[in-house]
Amino acid sequence: TTIIGYDFEALDKPDGVFVKKYHDVMDAISSPAYIFLPFLERWWPRHEVRRLVDEFVDDFRVLVENKRKDPGNDMLTYMFEDPEMTDVEFRDNAIVAFMGGHVSSYAAFLSRK
């Protein structure tokens, strides 16, 4: 919540909407064949994977729009002070912050066990 100003509840609700979409996207994009042979994407595009990624990115676009309407005391709100930053950069920064936070939250959860 300090970074994006939104509680994804990754620890309390590991099957929450954002968390589930994150796992679905990560599973979909991590096909070993496509990682080691990226040119396969041109020959056999994975339209379903692209749809999942687009939906995930669109969720963050909505989150950024809502944050712009209802600013708070968080990093994403402070980024709005930069007049040079585009909406795509805001969205991408929110996604990176979520992914970093999700990984570190999960690691903290595992360390408690």
Short mmCIF file of C-alpha atoms in Angstrom, two decimals:
data_model
loop_
_atom_site.label_atom_id
_atom_site.label_comp_id
_atom_site.label_asym_id
_atom_site.label_seq_id
_atom_site.Cartn_x
_atom_site.Cartn_y
_atom_site.Cartn_z
CA THR A 1 0.00 0.00 0.00
CA THR A 2 2.94 2.35 0.55
CA ILE A 3 4.14 1.96 -3.01
CA ILE A 4 0.94 1.86 -5.06
CA GLY A 5 -1.67 2.90 -2.52
CA TYR A 6 -3.71 -0.23 -3.12
CA ASP A 7 -3.94 -3.34 -0.95
CA PHE A 8 -3.71 -6.42 -3.17
CA GLU A 9 -4.10 -8.64 -0.09
CA ALA A 10 -1.54 -11.08 -1.53
CA LEU A 11 -0.92 -12.70 1.87
CA ASP A 12 -4.45 -12.65 3.25
CA LYS A 13 -6.13 -13.68 0.00
CA PRO A 14 -3.61 -15.56 -2.14
CA ASP A 15 -6.42 -16.35 -4.60
CA GLY A 16 -7.40 -12.69 -4.97
CA VAL A 17 -8.09 -11.28 -8.43
CA PHE A 18 -4.77 -9.50 -9.01
CA VAL A 19 -2.71 -12.27 -7.44
CA LYS A 20 -4.45 -14.97 -9.45
CA LYS A 21 -4.04 -13.00 -12.69
CA TYR A 22 -0.37 -12.45 -11.86
CA HIS A 23 0.17 -16.20 -11.40
CA ASP A 24 -1.81 -17.01 -14.55
CA VAL A 25 0.27 -14.55 -16.58
CA MET A 26 3.57 -15.74 -15.13
CA ASP A 27 2.67 -19.38 -15.81
CA ALA A 28 1.58 -18.56 -19.35
CA ILE A 29 4.64 -16.54 -20.32
CA SER A 30 7.18 -18.90 -18.77
CA SER A 31 6.98 -21.66 -21.35
CA PRO A 32 10.60 -22.91 -21.64
CA ALA A 33 10.41 -23.32 -25.41
CA TYR A 34 9.36 -19.68 -25.88
CA ILE A 35 11.92 -18.42 -23.36
CA PHE A 36 14.86 -20.14 -25.03
CA LEU A 37 13.55 -19.75 -28.59
CA PRO A 38 11.72 -16.40 -28.61
CA PHE A 39 11.37 -16.43 -32.39
CA LEU A 40 8.67 -19.09 -31.91
CA GLU A 41 6.34 -16.26 -30.95
CA ARG A 42 6.46 -15.05 -34.56
CA TRP A 43 5.79 -18.49 -36.03
CA TRP A 44 3.26 -19.75 -33.46
CA PRO A 45 1.86 -16.75 -31.64
CA ARG A 46 0.19 -17.51 -28.35
CA HIS A 47 -2.98 -15.46 -28.64
CA GLU A 48 -4.39 -16.66 -25.31
CA VAL A 49 -1.19 -15.62 -23.53
CA ARG A 50 -1.37 -12.21 -25.18
CA ARG A 51 -5.00 -11.86 -24.06
CA LEU A 52 -4.05 -12.71 -20.45
CA VAL A 53 -1.21 -10.18 -20.46
CA ASP A 54 -3.42 -7.50 -22.02
CA GLU A 55 -6.12 -8.06 -19.37
CA PHE A 56 -3.53 -7.87 -16.58
CA VAL A 57 -2.07 -4.65 -18.00
CA ASP A 58 -5.57 -3.18 -18.42
CA ASP A 59 -6.30 -3.85 -14.74
CA PHE A 60 -3.28 -1.74 -13.86
CA ARG A 61 -4.39 0.98 -16.26
CA VAL A 62 -7.67 1.18 -14.32
CA LEU A 63 -5.77 1.21 -11.03
CA VAL A 64 -3.64 4.16 -12.24
CA GLU A 65 -6.77 6.03 -13.42
CA ASN A 66 -8.40 5.50 -10.01
CA LYS A 67 -5.23 6.64 -8.24
CA ARG A 68 -5.18 9.81 -10.35
CA LYS A 69 -8.79 10.55 -9.25
CA ASP A 70 -8.15 9.66 -5.60
CA PRO A 71 -4.48 10.44 -4.81
CA GLY A 72 -2.94 9.31 -1.56
CA ASN A 73 0.31 9.18 0.33
CA ASP A 74 2.10 6.63 -1.84
CA MET A 75 4.82 6.40 -4.48
CA LEU A 76 2.38 6.21 -7.41
CA THR A 77 0.75 9.49 -6.36
CA TYR A 78 4.16 11.16 -6.11
CA MET A 79 5.01 10.00 -9.63
CA PHE A 80 2.09 12.09 -10.90
CA GLU A 81 4.14 15.16 -9.97
CA ASP A 82 6.48 14.40 -12.88
CA PRO A 83 4.93 16.16 -15.89
CA GLU A 84 7.20 14.23 -18.29
CA MET A 85 5.91 10.79 -17.31
CA THR A 86 3.37 9.26 -19.68
CA ASP A 87 0.33 7.17 -18.74
CA VAL A 88 2.12 4.09 -20.10
CA GLU A 89 5.09 4.79 -17.82
CA PHE A 90 2.77 5.22 -14.83
CA ARG A 91 1.07 1.93 -15.65
CA ASP A 92 4.34 0.09 -16.21
CA ASN A 93 5.77 1.41 -12.94
CA ALA A 94 2.66 0.21 -11.10
CA ILE A 95 3.08 -3.27 -12.63
CA VAL A 96 6.77 -3.45 -11.72
CA ALA A 97 6.03 -2.30 -8.17
CA PHE A 98 3.29 -4.92 -7.86
CA MET A 99 5.52 -7.69 -9.16
CA GLY A 100 8.37 -6.71 -6.84
CA GLY A 101 6.01 -6.41 -3.90
CA HIS A 102 4.33 -9.69 -4.68
CA VAL A 103 7.62 -11.57 -4.85
CA SER A 104 8.91 -10.01 -1.60
CA SER A 105 5.56 -10.58 0.18
CA TYR A 106 5.56 -14.21 -0.89
CA ALA A 107 9.14 -14.62 0.32
CA ALA A 108 8.15 -13.09 3.70
CA PHE A 109 5.18 -15.46 3.87
CA LEU A 110 7.41 -18.48 3.20
CA SER A 111 9.92 -17.37 5.82
CA ARG A 112 7.18 -17.41 8.48
CA LYS A 113 6.47 -21.08 7.92
#
